Amino acid sequence: MGASLLLVAVIAVLIAALCRRYGLSAPLVLVTVGLGIGWIPDLPAPTLNPELVLFLILPPLLYSAAQESSYQAIRANFRAIGLLAVGLPLVTTVVVGVVAHLTVPGLPLAAALVLGAVVAPPDAVSAQAIGRRLGLPRRVMTLLGGESLLNDATALTAFRIALAAAVGVTTSVGEGVLTFAIAALGGLVVGLAIGMVVSWVRIWLTDPPMETAIGIMVPFGTYYVAEELHASGVIAVVVAGLFLGQRSVRLGYATRLQDDAVRKSIDALLEAFVFLLIGLQMPVLIRGVAGESWTQVAVDAAAVLTATIVVRFLWIYPATYLPRLLSRRIREREPTPKPSWVFVVSWAGMRGVVSLAAAFAIPLETDASEPFPARAEILLLTFIVVVGTLLIQGTTLPMVIRLLGVAGDEQAQDRLAYAAAQDRASRESERRIDELAAGLADDDPRRLQLGMLRKWVTTQRNVAWEELGRGPDTIGESPTSAGARIRNEILQIQRAVFISERDAGRIDDEVLRLALRRLDFAEGQGDREM
C-alpha cells in the first residue's frame, strides 16, 4: 500500500505540473485521469483511508489556508461566513438526508442523515484556485475561504451525531447541540493556546530552518491534541493558523520566505494527491453495489446530487437578502452584494476529499452487530456527488464567472493604498538617513553608503507611484522597469560566469553555492520591488 500511495503521489504531481504549465484545471484533470486509471484491469488501486485524510492531509491544507486568510476580513464578514460555514452544512445535512431517505429503498432516516452530513461540506480548493485565476472580488474570495475553513468542523460534528444515532447510540437534539458547542469551544481554546506557545518559541529561536520545521508540525500536532481532548481538531487547526498567520510579521524575513515556499509546495503535493486518489476509488465503490438495480442507483444518485446543489441556492439567497430586509443595521453596515456575486458563491459548491473520507469512516456494523444499513450505497452516492459537483460545477464555474462579468476592482485601490503607504515609509526612511548623514564628516566614506540607500528608497517610491499609471502597453517601459530589467540581465551574466568558473575547476562548489545564493537573493529582491 505504501508503494501504491507513493506512485499515486508521483503521478499526481506530474499531472498537476502539466496542468499548471498549460493553464488547465488540475482538480478536474486529476479526477478524470484517476477514473481512467481505476478501470485498468488487474491494476491494484489504493483504497482511501479516512485516517490518512483526516490526520495527514486535511490539517496542513486547513492550516495553510488559515495562514493566508485575513483575520480582519473574516471578522468583517463573520455573519455571512457563519451562515455559510455553520448554517448551510446543517441545512444540507437535513435536506439531503430527507431526500435520500425518501428515494433510496430501505435507507433509514438516521443513515440518510449520515449521508447528508457526509456531503454537506464543500471543498473550496478548486473554487478558490479558479477565483484567484479569474480575479474574483475580494469579498467573494473571503466568503469562500472563510466557509472552507469552518464548514468541515460543522459537517464532521453533524456526521458524528448522525452516526451515533445510526449505529444505535441514543442522542437527543440537546445533546447534539451541546456536543457541537463543546467541540467548537475546545477547538478554539486548544488552537489559541498552541498558537501562542508556537509563536513565542519561533520568535525566541531566531533559527529559520527550525522555525519552518516547527511550522510544518503545527497542524498535525494541533489536530491530534484537540481530537484527543474530544475537541474539534479542524477548528483548533484553523484558529492556530489564523493566530500564527497574524503573528508571522514578527518573524525574520528568511523564515517568512521559507514558510511561504514550503507551504505552497506542500499544498500543491497534497491537493494533487487527493484529487487523483478520489478518481481511483470508483472501481472499489462499484463492486460494493454489485447486484443492485442500476436504474435505481441512477435515480438515487440524481436525486441526491440535485438536492446537494439546489439546497445551496435555497439557503444562500434568503440568507443574503432576508437579513438586510429585516435589519436596518445590517443594511447600513454591509453593502448589498451584486446578484451575480450571490450566484457565483451559490454555484461554487464543489465537494472534495473530506466527504469521501467521512464516508469511508462509516463502520461496517452497528452496535447491535448488524450490517450498517446501505453502507455501500452511501459510499457510492458520496463519490457521485463529489465527482458530479467537480465535473458539473467545476468545469462551468469559469464560464459562469466570465458570462456574469464578476471581477474584482480592488487592484487599483490596492496599488493606491500601497503607493501611499510606501511614500510614507520612504519619507520616514529619508528622515533617518538625513539624521545619520548630519553626524558624519563630508569626507566620511559612510556617506557613499547612505547615498546608495537614499537612491534605493527613492526607487521604491517611484515604483509604487509608477504602478498607478497606465501599463507599459500604452506608455512604454518605465525608467524603473527598464533599470530592473537591465539589472536582471547583469545578474544572469554574473551567474553564468560563476558557473563556468566552477566547471573550469577554478572555484569549488561551495564557492559557487555562496555566489548563487547572493545572486538569487539580489534577483528576488529586485522582483519584489517590482
Tab-separated table of N, CA and C in Angstrom, residues 379-437:
chain	number	residue	atom	x	y	z
A	379	LEU	N	-21.531	5.122	0.236
A	379	LEU	CA	-20.205	5.404	-0.307
A	379	LEU	C	-20.279	5.762	-1.785
A	380	LEU	N	-21.061	4.989	-2.553
A	380	LEU	CA	-21.163	5.262	-3.992
A	380	LEU	C	-21.846	6.604	-4.241
A	381	LEU	N	-22.912	6.892	-3.497
A	381	LEU	CA	-23.611	8.170	-3.678
A	381	LEU	C	-22.705	9.343	-3.307
A	382	THR	N	-21.900	9.166	-2.275
A	382	THR	CA	-20.948	10.229	-1.912
A	382	THR	C	-19.954	10.464	-3.032
A	383	PHE	N	-19.436	9.385	-3.597
A	383	PHE	CA	-18.481	9.517	-4.698
A	383	PHE	C	-19.124	10.233	-5.883
A	384	ILE	N	-20.361	9.880	-6.208
A	384	ILE	CA	-21.042	10.510	-7.342
A	384	ILE	C	-21.258	11.990	-7.082
A	385	VAL	N	-21.593	12.353	-5.841
A	385	VAL	CA	-21.768	13.768	-5.509
A	385	VAL	C	-20.441	14.524	-5.652
A	386	VAL	N	-19.360	13.921	-5.146
A	386	VAL	CA	-18.051	14.574	-5.227
A	386	VAL	C	-17.642	14.782	-6.682
A	387	VAL	N	-17.648	13.704	-7.458
A	387	VAL	CA	-17.230	13.794	-8.858
A	387	VAL	C	-18.222	14.616	-9.671
A	388	GLY	N	-19.509	14.454	-9.387
A	388	GLY	CA	-20.521	15.202	-10.127
A	388	GLY	C	-20.397	16.704	-9.939
A	389	THR	N	-20.216	17.144	-8.697
A	389	THR	CA	-20.072	18.581	-8.475
A	389	THR	C	-18.764	19.116	-9.072
A	390	LEU	N	-17.708	18.313	-9.011
A	390	LEU	CA	-16.446	18.751	-9.620
A	390	LEU	C	-16.584	18.898	-11.126
A	391	LEU	N	-17.228	17.931	-11.768
A	391	LEU	CA	-17.331	17.957	-13.223
A	391	LEU	C	-18.408	18.929	-13.711
A	392	ILE	N	-19.517	19.022	-12.990
A	392	ILE	CA	-20.598	19.909	-13.427
A	392	ILE	C	-20.301	21.356	-13.051
A	393	GLN	N	-20.102	21.600	-11.764
A	393	GLN	CA	-19.878	22.974	-11.315
A	393	GLN	C	-18.444	23.431	-11.578
A	394	GLY	N	-17.479	22.524	-11.358
A	394	GLY	CA	-16.087	22.914	-11.539
A	394	GLY	C	-15.754	23.298	-12.962
A	395	THR	N	-16.287	22.544	-13.936
A	395	THR	CA	-15.976	22.851	-15.334
A	395	THR	C	-16.689	24.108	-15.831
A	396	THR	N	-17.843	24.409	-15.250
A	396	THR	CA	-18.623	25.552	-15.736
A	396	THR	C	-18.407	26.824	-14.930
A	397	LEU	N	-17.783	26.721	-13.758
A	397	LEU	CA	-17.604	27.920	-12.927
A	397	LEU	C	-16.828	29.026	-13.644
A	398	PRO	N	-15.721	28.731	-14.337
A	398	PRO	CA	-15.044	29.822	-15.069
A	398	PRO	C	-15.952	30.494	-16.100
A	399	MET	N	-16.752	29.688	-16.818
A	399	MET	CA	-17.657	30.255	-17.805
A	399	MET	C	-18.717	31.126	-17.136
A	400	VAL	N	-19.240	30.664	-16.000
A	400	VAL	CA	-20.245	31.438	-15.268
A	400	VAL	C	-19.659	32.776	-14.821
A	401	ILE	N	-18.440	32.743	-14.311
A	401	ILE	CA	-17.798	33.980	-13.844
A	401	ILE	C	-17.622	34.960	-14.995
A	402	ARG	N	-17.191	34.454	-16.141
A	402	ARG	CA	-16.979	35.331	-17.299
A	402	ARG	C	-18.301	35.863	-17.838
A	403	LEU	N	-19.315	34.987	-17.966
A	403	LEU	CA	-20.608	35.425	-18.515
A	403	LEU	C	-21.263	36.484	-17.637
A	404	LEU	N	-21.133	36.321	-16.321
A	404	LEU	CA	-21.751	37.286	-15.407
A	404	LEU	C	-20.880	38.527	-15.198
A	405	GLY	N	-19.668	38.497	-15.717
A	405	GLY	CA	-18.784	39.655	-15.574
A	405	GLY	C	-18.388	39.930	-14.135
A	406	VAL	N	-18.209	38.867	-13.359
A	406	VAL	CA	-17.839	39.033	-11.955
A	406	VAL	C	-16.329	39.191	-11.863
A	407	ALA	N	-15.898	40.361	-11.494
A	407	ALA	CA	-14.459	40.634	-11.390
A	407	ALA	C	-14.234	41.658	-10.295
A	408	GLY	N	-13.120	41.527	-9.632
A	408	GLY	CA	-12.792	42.451	-8.549
A	408	GLY	C	-12.217	43.751	-9.076
A	409	ASP	N	-12.482	44.841	-8.373
A	409	ASP	CA	-11.929	46.152	-8.743
A	409	ASP	C	-10.974	46.658	-7.657
A	410	GLU	N	-10.470	45.712	-6.854
A	410	GLU	CA	-9.612	46.126	-5.740
A	410	GLU	C	-8.173	46.407	-6.168
A	411	GLN	N	-7.778	45.980	-7.382
A	411	GLN	CA	-6.377	46.088	-7.757
A	411	GLN	C	-5.913	47.532	-7.780
A	412	ALA	N	-6.724	48.421	-8.382
A	412	ALA	CA	-6.339	49.824	-8.431
A	412	ALA	C	-6.319	50.427	-7.028
A	413	GLN	N	-7.307	50.054	-6.193
A	413	GLN	CA	-7.339	50.560	-4.826
A	413	GLN	C	-6.127	50.068	-4.038
A	414	ASP	N	-5.759	48.815	-4.249
A	414	ASP	CA	-4.590	48.270	-3.559
A	414	ASP	C	-3.320	49.007	-3.969
A	415	ARG	N	-3.183	49.281	-5.265
A	415	ARG	CA	-1.984	49.993	-5.733
A	415	ARG	C	-1.912	51.395	-5.132
A	416	LEU	N	-3.076	52.063	-5.041
A	416	LEU	CA	-3.086	53.402	-4.457
A	416	LEU	C	-2.731	53.354	-2.975
A	417	ALA	N	-3.328	52.394	-2.246
A	417	ALA	CA	-3.029	52.272	-0.812
A	417	ALA	C	-1.560	51.920	-0.599
A	418	TYR	N	-1.028	51.019	-1.436
A	418	TYR	CA	0.378	50.638	-1.303
A	418	TYR	C	1.285	51.828	-1.600
A	419	ALA	N	0.961	52.576	-2.658
A	419	ALA	CA	1.799	53.720	-3.018
A	419	ALA	C	1.814	54.762	-1.905
A	420	ALA	N	0.644	55.017	-1.306
A	420	ALA	CA	0.586	55.998	-0.224
A	420	ALA	C	1.385	55.532	0.987
A	421	ALA	N	1.244	54.235	1.343
A	421	ALA	CA	1.991	53.704	2.486
A	421	ALA	C	3.492	53.685	2.189
A	422	GLN	N	3.863	53.309	0.950
A	422	GLN	CA	5.276	53.295	0.584
A	422	GLN	C	5.867	54.696	0.591
A	423	ASP	N	5.062	55.677	0.200
A	423	ASP	CA	5.532	57.060	0.226
A	423	ASP	C	5.837	57.498	1.661
A	424	ARG	N	4.944	57.133	2.587
A	424	ARG	CA	5.187	57.475	3.986
A	424	ARG	C	6.416	56.744	4.525
A	425	ALA	N	6.557	55.456	4.164
A	425	ALA	CA	7.719	54.691	4.619
A	425	ALA	C	9.009	55.269	4.053
A	426	SER	N	8.982	55.700	2.789
A	426	SER	CA	10.177	56.268	2.162
A	426	SER	C	10.557	57.586	2.821
A	427	ARG	N	9.576	58.417	3.102
A	427	ARG	CA	9.872	59.704	3.737
A	427	ARG	C	10.459	59.503	5.136
A	428	GLU	N	9.919	58.528	5.874
A	428	GLU	CA	10.453	58.248	7.201
A	428	GLU	C	11.886	57.713	7.092
A	429	SER	N	12.143	56.896	6.074
A	429	SER	CA	13.498	56.381	5.863
A	429	SER	C	14.461	57.509	5.506
A	430	GLU	N	14.026	58.415	4.658
A	430	GLU	CA	14.880	59.541	4.267
A	430	GLU	C	15.185	60.445	5.459
A	431	ARG	N	14.182	60.582	6.342
A	431	ARG	CA	14.428	61.396	7.532
A	431	ARG	C	15.543	60.794	8.378
A	432	ARG	N	15.509	59.450	8.525
A	432	ARG	CA	16.548	58.790	9.319
A	432	ARG	C	17.903	58.869	8.623
A	433	ILE	N	17.925	58.738	7.295
A	433	ILE	CA	19.183	58.858	6.549
A	433	ILE	C	19.776	60.249	6.739
A	434	ASP	N	18.929	61.287	6.719
A	434	ASP	CA	19.412	62.662	6.925
A	434	ASP	C	20.000	62.824	8.326
A	435	GLU	N	19.345	62.185	9.331
A	435	GLU	CA	19.865	62.261	10.704
A	435	GLU	C	21.251	61.625	10.784
A	436	LEU	N	21.417	60.478	10.146
A	436	LEU	CA	22.712	59.800	10.169
A	436	LEU	C	23.770	60.591	9.412
A	437	ALA	N	23.378	61.155	8.283
A	437	ALA	CA	24.340	61.917	7.473
A	437	ALA	C	24.787	63.185	8.191
